[in-house]
mmCIF file of C-alpha atoms in Angstrom:
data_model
loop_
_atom_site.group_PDB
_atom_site.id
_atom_site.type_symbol
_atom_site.label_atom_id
_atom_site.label_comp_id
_atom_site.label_asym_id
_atom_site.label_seq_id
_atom_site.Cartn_x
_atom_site.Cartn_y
_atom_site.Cartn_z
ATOM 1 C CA UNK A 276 0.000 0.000 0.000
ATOM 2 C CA UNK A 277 1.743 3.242 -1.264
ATOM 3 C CA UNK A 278 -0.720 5.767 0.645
ATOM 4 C CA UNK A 279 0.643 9.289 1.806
ATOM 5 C CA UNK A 280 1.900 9.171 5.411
ATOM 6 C CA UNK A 281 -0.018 11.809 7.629
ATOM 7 C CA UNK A 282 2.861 13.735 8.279
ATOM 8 C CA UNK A 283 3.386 14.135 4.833
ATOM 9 C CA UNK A 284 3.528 18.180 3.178
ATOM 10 C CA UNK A 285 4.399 19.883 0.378
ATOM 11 C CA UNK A 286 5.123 23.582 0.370
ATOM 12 C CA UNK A 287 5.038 25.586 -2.521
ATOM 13 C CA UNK A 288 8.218 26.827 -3.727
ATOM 14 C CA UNK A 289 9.869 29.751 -4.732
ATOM 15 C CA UNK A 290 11.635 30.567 -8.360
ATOM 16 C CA UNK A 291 11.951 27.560 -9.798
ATOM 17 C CA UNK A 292 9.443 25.402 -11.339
ATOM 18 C CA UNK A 293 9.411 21.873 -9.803
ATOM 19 C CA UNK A 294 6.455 18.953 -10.343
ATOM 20 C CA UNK A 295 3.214 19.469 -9.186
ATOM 21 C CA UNK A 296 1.200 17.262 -6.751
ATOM 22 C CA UNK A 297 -2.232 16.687 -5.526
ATOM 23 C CA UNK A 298 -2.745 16.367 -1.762
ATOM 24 C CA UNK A 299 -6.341 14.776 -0.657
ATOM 25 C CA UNK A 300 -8.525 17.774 0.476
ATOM 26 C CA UNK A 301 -5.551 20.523 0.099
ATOM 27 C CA UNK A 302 -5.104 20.853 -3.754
ATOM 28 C CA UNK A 303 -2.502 21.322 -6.385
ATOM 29 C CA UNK A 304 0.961 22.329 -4.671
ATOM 30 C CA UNK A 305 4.711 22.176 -5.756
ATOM 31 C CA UNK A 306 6.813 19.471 -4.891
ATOM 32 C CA UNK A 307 10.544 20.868 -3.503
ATOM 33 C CA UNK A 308 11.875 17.891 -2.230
ATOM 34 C CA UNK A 309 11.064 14.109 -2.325
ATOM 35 C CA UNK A 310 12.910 12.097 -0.091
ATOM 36 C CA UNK A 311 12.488 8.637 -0.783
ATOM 37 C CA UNK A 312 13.704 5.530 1.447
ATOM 38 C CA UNK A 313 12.684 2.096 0.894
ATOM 39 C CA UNK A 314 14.181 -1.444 1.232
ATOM 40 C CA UNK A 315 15.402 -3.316 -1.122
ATOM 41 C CA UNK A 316 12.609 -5.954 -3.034
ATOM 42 C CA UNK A 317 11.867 -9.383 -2.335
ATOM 43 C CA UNK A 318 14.570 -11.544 -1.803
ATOM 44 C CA UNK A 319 15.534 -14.983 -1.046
ATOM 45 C CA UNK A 320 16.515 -15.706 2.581
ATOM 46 C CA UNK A 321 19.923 -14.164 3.941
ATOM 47 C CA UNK A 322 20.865 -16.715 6.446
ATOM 48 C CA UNK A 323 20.220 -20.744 5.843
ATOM 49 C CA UNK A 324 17.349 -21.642 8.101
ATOM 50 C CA UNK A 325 17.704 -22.769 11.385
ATOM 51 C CA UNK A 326 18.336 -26.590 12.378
ATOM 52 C CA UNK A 327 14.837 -26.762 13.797
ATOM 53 C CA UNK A 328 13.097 -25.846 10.803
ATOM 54 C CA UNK A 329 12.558 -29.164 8.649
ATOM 55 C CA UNK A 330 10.704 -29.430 5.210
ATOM 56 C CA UNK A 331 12.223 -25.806 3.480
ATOM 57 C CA UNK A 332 14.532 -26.389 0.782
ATOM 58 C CA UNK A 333 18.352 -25.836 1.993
ATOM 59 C CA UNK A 334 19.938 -23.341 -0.234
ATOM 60 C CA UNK A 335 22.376 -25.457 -2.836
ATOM 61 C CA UNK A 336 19.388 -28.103 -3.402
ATOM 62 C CA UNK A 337 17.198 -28.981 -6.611
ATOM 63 C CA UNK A 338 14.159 -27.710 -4.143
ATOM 64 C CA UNK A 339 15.663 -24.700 -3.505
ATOM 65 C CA UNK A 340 16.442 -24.010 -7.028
ATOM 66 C CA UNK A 341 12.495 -25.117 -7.547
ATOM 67 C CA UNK A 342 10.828 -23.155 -4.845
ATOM 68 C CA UNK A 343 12.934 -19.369 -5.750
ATOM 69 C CA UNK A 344 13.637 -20.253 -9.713
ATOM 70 C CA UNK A 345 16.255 -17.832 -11.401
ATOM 71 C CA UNK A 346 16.932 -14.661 -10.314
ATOM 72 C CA UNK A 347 18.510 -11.358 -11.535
ATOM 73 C CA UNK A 348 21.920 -11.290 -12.397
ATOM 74 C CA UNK A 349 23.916 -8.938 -10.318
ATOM 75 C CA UNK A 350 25.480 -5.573 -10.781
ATOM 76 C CA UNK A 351 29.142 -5.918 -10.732
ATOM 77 C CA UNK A 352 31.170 -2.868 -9.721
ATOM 78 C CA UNK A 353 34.445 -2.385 -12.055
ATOM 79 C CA UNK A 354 36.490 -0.982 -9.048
ATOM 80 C CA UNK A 355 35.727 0.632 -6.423
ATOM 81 C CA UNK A 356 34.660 4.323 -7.690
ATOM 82 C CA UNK A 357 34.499 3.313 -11.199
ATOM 83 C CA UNK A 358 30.765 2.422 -13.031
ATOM 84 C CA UNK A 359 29.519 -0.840 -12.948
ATOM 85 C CA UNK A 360 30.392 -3.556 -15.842
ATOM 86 C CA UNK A 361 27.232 -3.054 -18.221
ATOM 87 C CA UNK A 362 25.230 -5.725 -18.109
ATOM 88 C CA UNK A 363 21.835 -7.423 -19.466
ATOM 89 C CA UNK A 364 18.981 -8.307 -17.279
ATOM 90 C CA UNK A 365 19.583 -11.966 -17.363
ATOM 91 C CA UNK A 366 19.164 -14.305 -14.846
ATOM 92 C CA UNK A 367 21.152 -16.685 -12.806
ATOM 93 C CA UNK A 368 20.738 -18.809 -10.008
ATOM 94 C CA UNK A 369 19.305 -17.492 -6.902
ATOM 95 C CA UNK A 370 21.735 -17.917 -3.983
ATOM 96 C CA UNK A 371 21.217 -16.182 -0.140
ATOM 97 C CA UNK A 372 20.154 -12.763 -0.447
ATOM 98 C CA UNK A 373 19.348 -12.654 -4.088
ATOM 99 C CA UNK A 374 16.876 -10.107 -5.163
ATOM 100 C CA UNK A 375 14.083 -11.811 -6.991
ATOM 101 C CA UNK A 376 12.041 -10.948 -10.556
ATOM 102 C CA UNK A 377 9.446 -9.809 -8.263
ATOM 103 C CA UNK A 378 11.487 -7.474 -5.838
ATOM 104 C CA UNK A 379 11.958 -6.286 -9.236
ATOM 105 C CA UNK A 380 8.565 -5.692 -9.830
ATOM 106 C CA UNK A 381 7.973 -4.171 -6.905
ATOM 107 C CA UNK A 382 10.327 -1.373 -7.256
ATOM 108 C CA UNK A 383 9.257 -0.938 -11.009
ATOM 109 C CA UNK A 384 6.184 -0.141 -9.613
ATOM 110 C CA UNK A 385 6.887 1.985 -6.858
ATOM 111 C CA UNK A 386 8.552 3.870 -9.126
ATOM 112 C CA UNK A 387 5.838 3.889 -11.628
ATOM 113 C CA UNK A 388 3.478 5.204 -8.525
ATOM 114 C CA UNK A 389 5.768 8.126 -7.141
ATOM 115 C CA UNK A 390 5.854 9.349 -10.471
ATOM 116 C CA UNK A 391 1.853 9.177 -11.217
ATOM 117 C CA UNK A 392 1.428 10.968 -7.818
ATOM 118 C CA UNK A 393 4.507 13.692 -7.712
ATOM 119 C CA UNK A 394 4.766 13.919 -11.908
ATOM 120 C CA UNK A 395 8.661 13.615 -11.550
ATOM 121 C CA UNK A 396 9.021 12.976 -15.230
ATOM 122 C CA UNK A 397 7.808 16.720 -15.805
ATOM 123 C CA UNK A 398 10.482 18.868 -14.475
ATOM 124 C CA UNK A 399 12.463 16.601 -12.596
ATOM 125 C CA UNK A 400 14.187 15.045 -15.998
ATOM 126 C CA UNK A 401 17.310 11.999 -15.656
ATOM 127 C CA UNK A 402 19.185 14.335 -17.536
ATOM 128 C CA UNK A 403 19.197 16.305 -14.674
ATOM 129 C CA UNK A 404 21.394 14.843 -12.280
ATOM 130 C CA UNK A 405 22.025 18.054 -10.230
ATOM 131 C CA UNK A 406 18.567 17.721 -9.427
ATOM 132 C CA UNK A 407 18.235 13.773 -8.953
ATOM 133 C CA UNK A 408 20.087 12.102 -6.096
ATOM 134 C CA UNK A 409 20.187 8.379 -5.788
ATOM 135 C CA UNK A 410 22.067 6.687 -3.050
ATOM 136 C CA UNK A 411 22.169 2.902 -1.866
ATOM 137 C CA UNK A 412 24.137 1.150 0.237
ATOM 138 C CA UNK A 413 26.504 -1.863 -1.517
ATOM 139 C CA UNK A 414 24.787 -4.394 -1.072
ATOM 140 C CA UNK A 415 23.752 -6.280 -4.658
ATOM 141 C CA UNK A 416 20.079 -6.585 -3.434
ATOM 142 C CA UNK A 417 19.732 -2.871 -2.490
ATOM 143 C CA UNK A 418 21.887 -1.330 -6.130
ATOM 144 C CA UNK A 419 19.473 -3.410 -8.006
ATOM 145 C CA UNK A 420 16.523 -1.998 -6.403
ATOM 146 C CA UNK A 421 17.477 1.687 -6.744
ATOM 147 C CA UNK A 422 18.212 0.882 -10.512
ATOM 148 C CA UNK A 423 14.198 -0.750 -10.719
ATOM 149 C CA UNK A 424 12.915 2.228 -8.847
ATOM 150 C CA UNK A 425 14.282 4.713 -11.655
ATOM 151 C CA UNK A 426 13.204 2.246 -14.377
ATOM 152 C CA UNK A 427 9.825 2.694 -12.669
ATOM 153 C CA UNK A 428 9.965 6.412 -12.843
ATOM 154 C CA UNK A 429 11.451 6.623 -16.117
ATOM 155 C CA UNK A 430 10.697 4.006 -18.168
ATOM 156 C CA UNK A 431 13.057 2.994 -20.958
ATOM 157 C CA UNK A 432 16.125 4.618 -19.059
ATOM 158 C CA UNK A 433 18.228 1.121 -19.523
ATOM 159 C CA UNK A 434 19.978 -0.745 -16.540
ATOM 160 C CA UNK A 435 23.012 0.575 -17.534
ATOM 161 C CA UNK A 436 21.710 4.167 -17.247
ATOM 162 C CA UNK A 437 20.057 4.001 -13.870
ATOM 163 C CA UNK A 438 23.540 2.817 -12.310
ATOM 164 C CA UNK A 439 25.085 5.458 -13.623
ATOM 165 C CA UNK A 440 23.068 7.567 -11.405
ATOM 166 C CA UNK A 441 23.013 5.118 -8.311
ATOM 167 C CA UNK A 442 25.713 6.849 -5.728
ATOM 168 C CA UNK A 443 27.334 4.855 -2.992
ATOM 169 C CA UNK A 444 28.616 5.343 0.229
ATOM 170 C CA UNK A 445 31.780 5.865 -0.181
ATOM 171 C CA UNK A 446 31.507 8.052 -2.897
ATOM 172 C CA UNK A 447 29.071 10.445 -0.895
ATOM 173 C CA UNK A 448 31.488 10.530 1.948
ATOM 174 C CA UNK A 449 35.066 9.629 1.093
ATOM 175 C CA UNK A 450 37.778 9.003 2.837
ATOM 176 C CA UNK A 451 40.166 12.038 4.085
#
């Protein structure tokens, strides 16, 4: 459920021209900042389950490999502060912590939803990066979800393009 929280207000801003939004009951107002934070999609399990826990599928088996299917294949970072390899959206075998096709999904249309309710394809273009900030942390899981949100809000952009504009840690806060 992607409703509004409460708490949530837009104030109209000054000069500039950003997207427009409509709040229930308040009416058309400017959007000048969007903070979104979200997890990453669904995934397979992180840890192997515990001893006690008979009948799931143990990662490594034919019934794991039956009950999760294929999954993504993973962004691979060139070095560290370089762009990531480019890559296809194939799949691969799902191992612990794999993002699934339907975390996927679920970004995709988060994405697809922020922009229906906030416009952010109007003014807030991805050629624009002064004006788009994406950050994730390094995990696999999480890079790939930021790159499904953007393909949500701007669909076509490639998978290549929307990790060009995924920042990481340590490039927001490097090293001294």
């Amino acid at each position: 459920d992607h409703r509004p929280l409460r708490s949530e207000r837009l104030v109209p801003s000054v000069g500039s021209e950003p997207p427009h939004a409509t709040i229930h009951g308040v009416g058309p107002r400017r959007v000048r900042l969007l903070q979104v934070l979200h997890r990453h999609g669904a995934r397979t399990p992180t840890h192997h389950w515990p001893p006690q826990i008979t009948g799931l599928p143990q990662h490594g088996t034919q019934a794991w490999d039956e009950l999760w299917g294929r999954c993504p294949s993973t962004p691979i970072r060139t070095f560290k502060g370089g762009s990531f390899a480019p890559m296809a959206l194939d799949d691969e075998q799902c191992s612990m912590s794999s993002l699934t096709f339907t975390g996927l999904t679920q970004l995709r249309s988060l994405g697809s939803y922020l922009d229906s309710k906030y416009s952010l394809r109007k003014d807030l273009g991805i050629l624009y990066p002064c004006d788009l900030m994406v950050c994730s942390t390094v995990s696999k899981r999480a890079i790939l979800s930021a790159a499904a949100l953007l393909q949500g809000i701007y669909p076509g952009i490639s998978l290549d393009d929307a990790f060009a504009r995924i920042q990481l840690p340590y490039e927001l806060y490097p090293e001294q």
